[in-house]
PDB file of C-alpha atoms in Angstrom:
ATOM      1  CA  GLN A  25      58.451  77.727 -22.498  1.00 70.00           C
ATOM      2  CA  ARG A  26      56.244  75.938 -19.960  1.00 74.00           C
ATOM      3  CA  ALA A  27      53.858  74.892 -22.756  1.00 76.00           C
ATOM      4  CA  ARG A  28      56.737  73.374 -24.731  1.00 75.00           C
ATOM      5  CA  LEU A  29      57.960  71.431 -21.711  1.00 78.00           C
ATOM      6  CA  GLU A  30      54.447  70.169 -21.088  1.00 79.00           C
ATOM      7  CA  GLU A  31      54.134  69.142 -24.744  1.00 77.00           C
ATOM      8  CA  ARG A  32      57.445  67.244 -24.628  1.00 78.00           C
ATOM      9  CA  LYS A  33      56.386  65.526 -21.419  1.00 79.00           C
ATOM     10  CA  ASN A  34      53.072  64.455 -22.923  1.00 78.00           C
ATOM     11  CA  ARG A  35      54.820  63.255 -26.068  1.00 76.00           C
ATOM     12  CA  LYS A  36      57.264  61.200 -24.003  1.00 79.00           C
ATOM     13  CA  LEU A  37      54.424  59.652 -22.026  1.00 79.00           C
ATOM     14  CA  LEU A  38      52.607  58.842 -25.246  1.00 76.00           C
ATOM     15  CA  ILE A  39      55.714  57.162 -26.688  1.00 78.00           C
ATOM     16  CA  GLU A  40      56.217  55.137 -23.515  1.00 79.00           C
ATOM     17  CA  GLU A  41      52.564  54.085 -23.583  1.00 76.00           C
ATOM     18  CA  GLU A  42      52.842  52.965 -27.217  1.00 73.00           C
ATOM     19  CA  GLU A  43      56.046  51.044 -26.442  1.00 76.00           C
ATOM     20  CA  MET A  44      54.298  49.275 -23.563  1.00 78.00           C
ATOM     21  CA  LYS A  45      51.406  48.364 -25.859  1.00 71.00           C
ATOM     22  CA  ALA A  46      53.847  47.058 -28.469  1.00 70.00           C
ATOM     23  CA  ARG A  47      55.663  44.897 -25.903  1.00 73.00           C
ATOM     24  CA  ALA A  48      52.369  43.542 -24.594  1.00 70.00           C
ATOM     25  CA  TYR A  49      51.193  42.776 -28.124  1.00 62.00           C
ATOM     26  CA  GLU A  50      54.468  41.013 -28.967  1.00 66.00           C
ATOM     27  CA  LYS A  51      54.258  38.949 -25.776  1.00 67.00           C
ATOM     28  CA  LYS A  52      50.679  37.964 -26.589  1.00 62.00           C
ATOM     29  CA  ARG A  53      51.624  37.108 -30.187  1.00 58.00           C
ATOM     30  CA  ARG A  54      54.474  34.844 -29.062  1.00 62.00           C
ATOM     31  CA  ALA A  55      52.208  33.130 -26.559  1.00 61.00           C
ATOM     32  CA  GLN A  56      49.671  32.506 -29.317  1.00 54.00           C
ATOM     33  CA  GLU A  57      52.386  31.114 -31.598  1.00 54.00           C
ATOM     34  CA  ILE A  58      53.574  28.736 -28.882  1.00 55.00           C
ATOM     35  CA  SER A  59      49.998  27.661 -28.152  1.00 53.00           C
ATOM     36  CA  LEU A  60      49.297  27.143 -31.850  1.00 48.00           C
ATOM     37  CA  ASP A  61      52.489  25.143 -32.338  1.00 51.00           C
ATOM     38  CA  ARG A  62      51.685  22.902 -29.372  1.00 52.00           C
ATOM     39  CA  SER A  63      48.105  22.431 -30.585  1.00 47.00           C
ATOM     40  CA  LEU A  64      49.275  21.588 -34.090  1.00 46.00           C
ATOM     41  CA  LYS A  65      51.811  19.058 -32.842  1.00 50.00           C
ATOM     42  CA  TYR A  66      49.239  17.434 -30.579  1.00 44.00           C
ATOM     43  CA  GLN A  67      46.524  17.253 -33.226  1.00 45.00           C
ATOM     44  CA  MET A  68      48.869  15.841 -35.854  1.00 45.00           C
ATOM     45  CA  ARG A  69      50.773  13.577 -33.447  1.00 47.00           C
ATOM     46  CA  ILE A  70      54.153  15.005 -34.319  1.00 42.00           C
ATOM     47  CA  PHE A  71      56.591  13.046 -32.155  1.00 40.00           C
ATOM     48  CA  ASP A  72      60.332  12.428 -32.290  1.00 42.00           C
ATOM     49  CA  GLU A  73      59.933   9.822 -35.032  1.00 52.00           C
ATOM     50  CA  GLU A  74      58.255  12.345 -37.362  1.00 60.00           C
ATOM     51  CA  PRO A  75      60.046  13.111 -40.646  1.00 67.00           C
ATOM     52  CA  GLN A  76      61.947  16.386 -40.744  1.00 63.00           C
ATOM     53  CA  VAL A  77      61.081  19.024 -43.316  1.00 68.00           C
ATOM     54  CA  CYS A  78      63.812  19.424 -45.918  1.00 64.00           C
ATOM     55  CA  GLU A  79      64.492  22.460 -48.060  1.00 59.00           C
ATOM     56  CA  GLU A  80      65.765  20.803 -51.215  1.00 52.00           C
ATOM     57  CA  ILE A  81      63.394  19.948 -54.015  1.00 45.00           C
ATOM     58  CA  PHE A  82      63.340  16.386 -55.328  1.00 46.00           C
ATOM     59  CA  ARG A  83      65.011  16.098 -58.736  1.00 49.00           C
ATOM     60  CA  GLU A  84      64.750  13.413 -61.393  1.00 49.00           C
ATOM     61  CA  GLU A  85      68.062  11.752 -62.188  1.00 48.00           C
ATOM     62  CA  GLU A  86      67.470  11.423 -65.937  1.00 51.00           C
ATOM     63  CA  GLU A  87      67.682  14.476 -68.183  1.00 54.00           C
ATOM     64  CA  GLU A  88      64.465  15.293 -69.980  1.00 54.00           C
ATOM     65  CA  GLU A  89      63.981  16.698 -73.438  1.00 62.00           C
ATOM     66  CA  GLU A  90      62.895  20.319 -73.641  1.00 67.00           C
ATOM     67  CA  ASP A  91      59.123  20.560 -73.284  1.00 75.00           C
ATOM     68  CA  LYS A  92      57.924  22.408 -76.385  1.00 87.00           C
ATOM     69  CA  LEU A  93      54.775  24.470 -75.984  1.00 93.00           C
ATOM     70  CA  PRO A  94      52.099  23.957 -78.666  1.00 94.00           C
ATOM     71  CA  GLU A  95      51.504  26.934 -80.938  1.00 95.00           C
ATOM     72  CA  LEU A  96      48.182  28.732 -80.854  1.00 96.00           C
ATOM     73  CA  THR A  97      47.001  28.802 -84.465  1.00 97.00           C
ATOM     74  CA  PRO A  98      45.172  31.786 -86.029  1.00 96.00           C
ATOM     75  CA  ASP A  99      41.860  29.913 -85.699  1.00 97.00           C
ATOM     76  CA  MET A 100      42.566  29.278 -82.016  1.00 97.00           C
ATOM     77  CA  GLN A 101      43.472  32.938 -81.506  1.00 97.00           C
ATOM     78  CA  MET A 102      40.165  34.017 -83.087  1.00 97.00           C
ATOM     79  CA  LEU A 103      38.202  31.717 -80.774  1.00 97.00           C
ATOM     80  CA  ILE A 104      40.123  33.071 -77.774  1.00 97.00           C
ATOM     81  CA  ASP A 105      39.506  36.694 -78.788  1.00 97.00           C
ATOM     82  CA  ARG A 106      35.772  36.039 -79.219  1.00 96.00           C
ATOM     83  CA  ALA A 107      35.584  34.518 -75.741  1.00 96.00           C
ATOM     84  CA  LEU A 108      37.381  37.480 -74.138  1.00 96.00           C
ATOM     85  CA  ARG A 109      35.573  40.292 -75.937  1.00 94.00           C
ATOM     86  CA  PRO A 110      32.877  42.317 -74.090  1.00 92.00           C
ATOM     87  CA  GLY A 111      29.436  40.755 -73.999  1.00 94.00           C
ATOM     88  CA  ASN A 112      26.725  39.328 -71.780  1.00 95.00           C
ATOM     89  CA  PRO A 113      28.601  38.296 -68.589  1.00 94.00           C
ATOM     90  CA  ASN A 114      26.070  35.503 -67.968  1.00 95.00           C
ATOM     91  CA  GLU A 115      26.473  33.936 -71.417  1.00 96.00           C
ATOM     92  CA  VAL A 116      27.575  30.297 -71.081  1.00 96.00           C
ATOM     93  CA  LEU A 117      30.688  29.721 -73.202  1.00 97.00           C
ATOM     94  CA  SER A 118      31.486  26.158 -72.142  1.00 96.00           C
ATOM     95  CA  GLU A 119      29.626  23.437 -70.287  1.00 95.00           C
ATOM     96  CA  ASP A 120      30.858  20.050 -69.073  1.00 94.00           C
ATOM     97  CA  PHE A 121      31.502  18.074 -65.884  1.00 89.00           C
ATOM     98  CA  ARG A 122      28.210  19.511 -64.561  1.00 91.00           C
ATOM     99  CA  LEU A 123      29.943  22.896 -64.614  1.00 91.00           C
ATOM    100  CA  GLN A 124      29.172  26.015 -66.626  1.00 95.00           C
ATOM    101  CA  ILE A 125      31.762  28.598 -67.649  1.00 97.00           C
ATOM    102  CA  THR A 126      30.288  32.020 -68.393  1.00 97.00           C
ATOM    103  CA  ARG A 127      31.892  35.027 -70.041  1.00 96.00           C
ATOM    104  CA  ARG A 128      32.269  36.464 -66.530  1.00 95.00           C
ATOM    105  CA  ASP A 129      34.299  33.387 -65.545  1.00 96.00           C
ATOM    106  CA  ILE A 130      36.445  33.234 -68.671  1.00 97.00           C
ATOM    107  CA  VAL A 131      37.467  36.894 -68.368  1.00 96.00           C
ATOM    108  CA  THR A 132      39.358  36.008 -65.169  1.00 95.00           C
ATOM    109  CA  LEU A 133      41.922  34.476 -67.548  1.00 97.00           C
ATOM    110  CA  SER A 134      42.702  37.878 -69.082  1.00 95.00           C
ATOM    111  CA  GLY A 135      45.357  40.318 -67.933  1.00 92.00           C
ATOM    112  CA  LEU A 136      46.440  39.793 -64.341  1.00 91.00           C
ATOM    113  CA  ASN A 137      43.023  38.804 -62.990  1.00 92.00           C
ATOM    114  CA  TRP A 138      42.785  36.161 -60.292  1.00 88.00           C
ATOM    115  CA  LEU A 139      41.365  32.891 -61.591  1.00 89.00           C
ATOM    116  CA  ASN A 140      38.002  32.116 -60.029  1.00 87.00           C
ATOM    117  CA  ASP A 141      36.900  28.736 -58.654  1.00 83.00           C
ATOM    118  CA  GLU A 142      34.829  27.856 -61.728  1.00 90.00           C
ATOM    119  CA  VAL A 143      37.798  28.189 -64.080  1.00 92.00           C
ATOM    120  CA  ILE A 144      40.145  26.255 -61.791  1.00 88.00           C
ATOM    121  CA  ASN A 145      37.634  23.449 -61.173  1.00 86.00           C
ATOM    122  CA  PHE A 146      36.858  23.124 -64.893  1.00 92.00           C
ATOM    123  CA  TYR A 147      40.558  22.934 -65.743  1.00 93.00           C
ATOM    124  CA  MET A 148      41.176  20.304 -63.060  1.00 88.00           C
ATOM    125  CA  ASN A 149      38.376  18.240 -64.566  1.00 90.00           C
ATOM    126  CA  LEU A 150      40.078  18.477 -67.957  1.00 94.00           C
ATOM    127  CA  LEU A 151      43.219  17.064 -66.337  1.00 90.00           C
ATOM    128  CA  MET A 152      41.187  14.257 -64.758  1.00 87.00           C
ATOM    129  CA  ARG A 153      39.564  13.288 -68.035  1.00 92.00           C
ATOM    130  CA  SER A 154      42.943  13.340 -69.743  1.00 92.00           C
ATOM    131  CA  GLY A 155      44.215  10.967 -67.055  1.00 87.00           C
ATOM    132  CA  GLU A 156      41.288   8.612 -67.598  1.00 85.00           C
ATOM    133  CA  LYS A 157      42.236   8.425 -71.280  1.00 90.00           C
ATOM    134  CA  GLY A 158      45.795   7.447 -70.368  1.00 86.00           C
ATOM    135  CA  GLU A 159      47.259  10.700 -71.693  1.00 88.00           C
ATOM    136  CA  ARG A 160      48.748  11.596 -68.313  1.00 86.00           C
ATOM    137  CA  ALA A 161      48.816  10.293 -64.743  1.00 79.00           C
ATOM    138  CA  LYS A 162      45.400   9.179 -63.522  1.00 74.00           C
ATOM    139  CA  LEU A 163      43.949  11.556 -60.976  1.00 72.00           C
ATOM    140  CA  TYR A 164      40.793  12.408 -59.072  1.00 64.00           C
ATOM    141  CA  ALA A 165      40.079  15.920 -57.801  1.00 64.00           C
ATOM    142  CA  PHE A 166      37.765  16.882 -54.954  1.00 58.00           C
ATOM    143  CA  ASN A 167      37.335  19.588 -52.313  1.00 51.00           C
ATOM    144  CA  THR A 168      38.215  18.995 -48.673  1.00 44.00           C
ATOM    145  CA  PHE A 169      39.559  20.631 -45.501  1.00 44.00           C
ATOM    146  CA  LEU A 170      42.961  19.745 -44.103  1.00 48.00           C
ATOM    147  CA  TYR A 171      42.984  22.327 -41.309  1.00 46.00           C
ATOM    148  CA  SER A 172      40.564  22.801 -38.441  1.00 43.00           C
ATOM    149  CA  LYS A 173      39.015  26.215 -37.841  1.00 37.00           C
ATOM    150  CA  ASP A 174      41.263  26.740 -34.817  1.00 40.00           C
ATOM    151  CA  GLU A 175      44.461  26.331 -36.806  1.00 43.00           C
ATOM    152  CA  VAL A 176      46.488  28.903 -38.666  1.00 36.00           C
ATOM    153  CA  PHE A 177      44.899  28.155 -42.063  1.00 39.00           C
ATOM    154  CA  SER A 178      41.346  28.295 -40.735  1.00 35.00           C
ATOM    155  CA  SER A 179      38.556  27.225 -43.095  1.00 33.00           C
ATOM    156  CA  ARG A 180      40.746  27.177 -46.187  1.00 39.00           C
ATOM    157  CA  ARG A 181      39.163  25.302 -49.081  1.00 42.00           C
ATOM    158  CA  CYS A 182      41.467  22.636 -50.475  1.00 45.00           C
ATOM    159  CA  ILE A 183      41.524  20.894 -53.817  1.00 46.00           C
ATOM    160  CA  VAL A 184      42.910  17.374 -53.563  1.00 47.00           C
ATOM    161  CA  MET A 185      43.812  15.360 -56.631  1.00 49.00           C
ATOM    162  CA  TRP A 186      44.683  11.680 -56.469  1.00 48.00           C
ATOM    163  CA  LEU A 187      47.083  10.554 -59.157  1.00 50.00           C
ATOM    164  CA  PHE A 188      48.521   7.171 -60.067  1.00 50.00           C
ATOM    165  CA  ALA A 189      51.490   7.846 -57.819  1.00 46.00           C
ATOM    166  CA  VAL A 190      50.950  11.415 -56.692  1.00 50.00           C
ATOM    167  CA  LEU A 191      48.508  13.487 -54.662  1.00 51.00           C
ATOM    168  CA  ILE A 192      48.238  17.209 -55.400  1.00 56.00           C
ATOM    169  CA  MET A 193      46.656  19.518 -52.848  1.00 52.00           C
ATOM    170  CA  CYS A 194      46.121  23.225 -53.365  1.00 52.00           C
ATOM    171  CA  HIS A 195      44.750  25.640 -50.794  1.00 49.00           C
ATOM    172  CA  PRO A 196      43.762  29.287 -51.230  1.00 45.00           C
ATOM    173  CA  ASN A 197      45.008  31.488 -48.393  1.00 43.00           C
ATOM    174  CA  SER A 198      42.200  34.036 -48.276  1.00 40.00           C
ATOM    175  CA  ASP A 199      44.304  36.550 -46.332  1.00 42.00           C
ATOM    176  CA  VAL A 200      46.404  37.178 -49.442  1.00 43.00           C
ATOM    177  CA  ALA A 201      44.211  35.512 -52.088  1.00 47.00           C
ATOM    178  CA  PHE A 202      47.002  33.040 -52.765  1.00 54.00           C
ATOM    179  CA  ILE A 203      46.980  29.439 -53.948  1.00 63.00           C
ATOM    180  CA  GLY A 204      49.777  26.937 -53.300  1.00 71.00           C
ATOM    181  CA  ALA A 205      50.174  23.289 -54.267  1.00 77.00           C
ATOM    182  CA  CYS A 206      51.319  20.222 -52.383  1.00 78.00           C
ATOM    183  CA  VAL A 207      52.417  17.011 -54.125  1.00 78.00           C
ATOM    184  CA  ALA A 208      52.732  13.615 -52.450  1.00 78.00           C
ATOM    185  CA  ASP A 209      54.635  10.968 -54.388  1.00 77.00           C
ATOM    186  CA  MET A 210      53.077   7.727 -53.160  1.00 75.00           C
ATOM    187  CA  VAL A 211      55.907   5.572 -54.557  1.00 75.00           C
ATOM    188  CA  LYS A 212      58.947   7.571 -53.445  1.00 81.00           C
ATOM    189  CA  LYS A 213      57.138   8.659 -50.261  1.00 86.00           C
ATOM    190  CA  VAL A 214      57.996  12.330 -50.711  1.00 85.00           C
ATOM    191  CA  ILE A 215      55.575  15.202 -50.026  1.00 85.00           C
ATOM    192  CA  THR A 216      56.571  18.505 -51.643  1.00 83.00           C
ATOM    193  CA  TYR A 217      54.989  21.920 -51.153  1.00 84.00           C
ATOM    194  CA  TYR A 218      55.171  24.287 -54.131  1.00 83.00           C
ATOM    195  CA  ASP A 219      54.707  28.000 -53.564  1.00 83.00           C
ATOM    196  CA  SER A 220      55.015  30.475 -56.440  1.00 86.00           C
ATOM    197  CA  MET A 221      55.880  33.247 -53.959  1.00 83.00           C
ATOM    198  CA  GLY A 222      58.724  31.280 -52.356  1.00 82.00           C
ATOM    199  CA  ALA A 223      57.017  30.719 -48.989  1.00 80.00           C
ATOM    200  CA  GLN A 224      57.326  27.549 -46.905  1.00 82.00           C
ATOM    201  CA  ASN A 225      54.393  25.677 -45.406  1.00 80.00           C
ATOM    202  CA  ASN A 226      55.312  22.996 -42.882  1.00 85.00           C
ATOM    203  CA  GLN A 227      51.754  22.920 -41.531  1.00 82.00           C
ATOM    204  CA  CYS A 228      50.473  21.961 -44.963  1.00 79.00           C
ATOM    205  CA  LEU A 229      53.093  19.212 -45.327  1.00 84.00           C
ATOM    206  CA  TYR A 230      52.212  17.675 -41.964  1.00 86.00           C
ATOM    207  CA  ALA A 231      48.496  18.039 -42.685  1.00 81.00           C
ATOM    208  CA  VAL A 232      48.860  16.102 -45.955  1.00 81.00           C
ATOM    209  CA  LEU A 233      50.924  13.454 -44.164  1.00 86.00           C
ATOM    210  CA  GLN A 234      48.225  13.128 -41.499  1.00 85.00           C
ATOM    211  CA  TYR A 235      45.575  12.972 -44.216  1.00 79.00           C
ATOM    212  CA  LEU A 236      47.404  10.089 -45.918  1.00 82.00           C
ATOM    213  CA  GLN A 237      47.758   8.257 -42.614  1.00 85.00           C
ATOM    214  CA  ASP A 238      44.053   8.671 -41.851  1.00 84.00           C
ATOM    215  CA  GLU A 239      43.134   7.404 -45.327  1.00 79.00           C
ATOM    216  CA  SER A 240      45.466   4.448 -44.881  1.00 82.00           C
ATOM    217  CA  LYS A 241      43.941   3.624 -41.499  1.00 82.00           C
ATOM    218  CA  ALA A 242      40.416   3.875 -42.916  1.00 82.00           C
ATOM    219  CA  LYS A 243      41.375   1.308 -45.550  1.00 78.00           C
ATOM    220  CA  ASN A 244      42.874  -1.023 -42.904  1.00 73.00           C
ATOM    221  CA  ASN A 245      46.390  -0.510 -44.240  1.00 71.00           C
ATOM    222  CA  THR A 246      48.695  -1.124 -41.274  1.00 70.00           C
ATOM    223  CA  THR A 247      51.927  -0.630 -43.246  1.00 78.00           C
ATOM    224  CA  PHE A 248      51.806   3.195 -43.297  1.00 82.00           C
ATOM    225  CA  LYS A 249      54.781   4.585 -41.352  1.00 86.00           C
ATOM    226  CA  ARG A 250      55.039   8.333 -40.942  1.00 86.00           C
ATOM    227  CA  ASN A 251      58.787   8.332 -40.370  1.00 88.00           C
ATOM    228  CA  GLU A 252      59.384   6.793 -43.809  1.00 90.00           C
ATOM    229  CA  TRP A 253      58.094   9.926 -45.538  1.00 92.00           C
ATOM    230  CA  GLN A 254      60.233  12.893 -46.571  1.00 92.00           C
ATOM    231  CA  LEU A 255      58.674  16.366 -46.379  1.00 93.00           C
ATOM    232  CA  VAL A 256      60.046  19.047 -48.697  1.00 90.00           C
ATOM    233  CA  ASN A 257      59.505  22.763 -49.234  1.00 89.00           C
ATOM    234  CA  ALA A 258      60.378  23.259 -52.911  1.00 86.00           C
ATOM    235  CA  GLU A 259      62.948  25.999 -53.434  1.00 83.00           C
ATOM    236  CA  GLU A 260      63.683  26.241 -57.151  1.00 80.00           C
ATOM    237  CA  ASN A 261      60.195  25.950 -58.625  1.00 85.00           C
ATOM    238  CA  PRO A 262      59.085  28.780 -60.970  1.00 84.00           C
ATOM    239  CA  GLN A 263      58.182  31.987 -59.133  1.00 89.00           C
ATOM    240  CA  GLN A 264      55.556  34.577 -60.007  1.00 85.00           C
ATOM    241  CA  MET A 265      56.602  38.208 -60.342  1.00 89.00           C
ATOM    242  CA  ASN A 266      53.197  39.778 -59.680  1.00 87.00           C
ATOM    243  CA  GLY A 267      50.173  39.422 -57.413  1.00 83.00           C
ATOM    244  CA  GLY A 268      47.713  37.986 -59.926  1.00 84.00           C
ATOM    245  CA  ASP A 269      49.182  34.777 -61.348  1.00 89.00           C
ATOM    246  CA  CYS A 270      49.101  32.452 -58.316  1.00 84.00           C
ATOM    247  CA  GLY A 271      46.141  30.471 -59.678  1.00 86.00           C
ATOM    248  CA  MET A 272      47.839  30.140 -63.056  1.00 91.00           C
ATOM    249  CA  PHE A 273      51.043  28.865 -61.471  1.00 90.00           C
ATOM    250  CA  MET A 274      49.089  26.303 -59.442  1.00 86.00           C
ATOM    251  CA  CYS A 275      47.266  25.047 -62.547  1.00 90.00           C
ATOM    252  CA  MET A 276      50.514  24.811 -64.488  1.00 91.00           C
ATOM    253  CA  TYR A 277      52.240  22.970 -61.630  1.00 88.00           C
ATOM    254  CA  ALA A 278      49.406  20.429 -61.848  1.00 86.00           C
ATOM    255  CA  GLU A 279      49.567  20.242 -65.658  1.00 91.00           C
ATOM    256  CA  TYR A 280      53.316  19.607 -65.773  1.00 90.00           C
ATOM    257  CA  ILE A 281      53.347  17.166 -62.869  1.00 84.00           C
ATOM    258  CA  THR A 282      50.502  15.051 -64.228  1.00 85.00           C
ATOM    259  CA  ARG A 283      52.410  14.737 -67.516  1.00 88.00           C
ATOM    260  CA  GLY A 284      55.524  13.713 -65.615  1.00 85.00           C
ATOM    261  CA  LYS A 285      57.435  16.738 -66.899  1.00 89.00           C
ATOM    262  CA  GLU A 286      60.018  18.861 -65.140  1.00 89.00           C
ATOM    263  CA  ILE A 287      58.512  22.220 -64.171  1.00 90.00           C
ATOM    264  CA  THR A 288      60.436  24.536 -66.474  1.00 91.00           C
ATOM    265  CA  PHE A 289      57.995  27.346 -67.288  1.00 93.00           C
ATOM    266  CA  THR A 290      58.575  30.924 -66.094  1.00 93.00           C
ATOM    267  CA  GLN A 291      56.600  34.090 -65.426  1.00 94.00           C
ATOM    268  CA  GLU A 292      57.110  35.047 -69.078  1.00 93.00           C
ATOM    269  CA  HIS A 293      54.958  32.089 -70.159  1.00 96.00           C
ATOM    270  CA  MET A 294      51.880  33.201 -68.204  1.00 96.00           C
ATOM    271  CA  PRO A 295      50.256  35.366 -70.943  1.00 96.00           C
ATOM    272  CA  TYR A 296      50.550  32.373 -73.301  1.00 97.00           C
ATOM    273  CA  PHE A 297      49.193  29.938 -70.695  1.00 97.00           C
ATOM    274  CA  ARG A 298      46.247  32.231 -69.936  1.00 97.00           C
ATOM    275  CA  ARG A 299      45.200  32.375 -73.594  1.00 98.00           C
ATOM    276  CA  ARG A 300      45.851  28.667 -74.049  1.00 98.00           C
ATOM    277  CA  MET A 301      43.649  27.864 -71.074  1.00 98.00           C
ATOM    278  CA  VAL A 302      40.840  29.957 -72.591  1.00 98.00           C
ATOM    279  CA  TYR A 303      41.014  27.784 -75.705  1.00 98.00           C
ATOM    280  CA  GLU A 304      41.253  24.546 -73.710  1.00 98.00           C
ATOM    281  CA  ILE A 305      38.194  25.418 -71.620  1.00 98.00           C
ATOM    282  CA  ILE A 306      36.115  26.569 -74.606  1.00 97.00           C
ATOM    283  CA  SER A 307      37.114  23.555 -76.738  1.00 97.00           C
ATOM    284  CA  LYS A 308      37.036  21.177 -73.727  1.00 97.00           C
ATOM    285  CA  LYS A 309      40.350  19.604 -74.672  1.00 95.00           C
ATOM    286  CA  LEU A 310      43.951  20.020 -73.546  1.00 96.00           C
ATOM    287  CA  LEU A 311      46.677  20.892 -76.029  1.00 96.00           C
ATOM    288  CA  GLN A 312      49.247  18.810 -74.133  1.00 90.00           C
TER     289      GLN A 312
END
């Protein structure tokens, strides 16, 4: 009996100790959040005149025709199958833009694999070249950092693409191996964050706004006014239903936006898009 009482007492003390640790951890976490928020606001100069983040996605007023997806012909399917079949992982299957795509790279487009940097960068270069030919909005893609190492998205690599009227920024969140996309319409002055998992990212929106202001200042443009911009977390963009298609969704956001098309694809289209991208990378040409 005495042993049981002693065991209960020790268990109670252990529970109380764990509860105290949990409260201390929660207090520390809240303090860190407050400190981070203050630091972010100071670094990005977020004052009362700053634009508020909205939750409604910008919509075009005019109805668009249904965007028909090009069919993959039997010859295309054969080329795709050859690229995805087992073989030397170091074999170069496509080369352009001073980039090489090996069989190891191309296989990331199969199944539910995460797309690697080589595949994403090559595809972005295909979009750029298409823009230079006047087939879609003109754009320029490059890597940059929009967050300092002390901020919540520390050391995240960003891909920034300048378009005729739009800037697209994508950043991998290495904690969850996720890629999102941010679009800044330079004419309508709207910055929209697209997330295929439905998350919001106000820090990204403000970082892009600050980036645009810094670029404007560097070019001696004194007309840039932060409070004229609208910041939006997209709500009804297509959502992924698994943990492997984030890179594909980001690439397809970019593809549709640069063509000026409404983003109407769904998770069901991803197997098609993956195979289509294999063909586009191997042939070095876009089908749309």
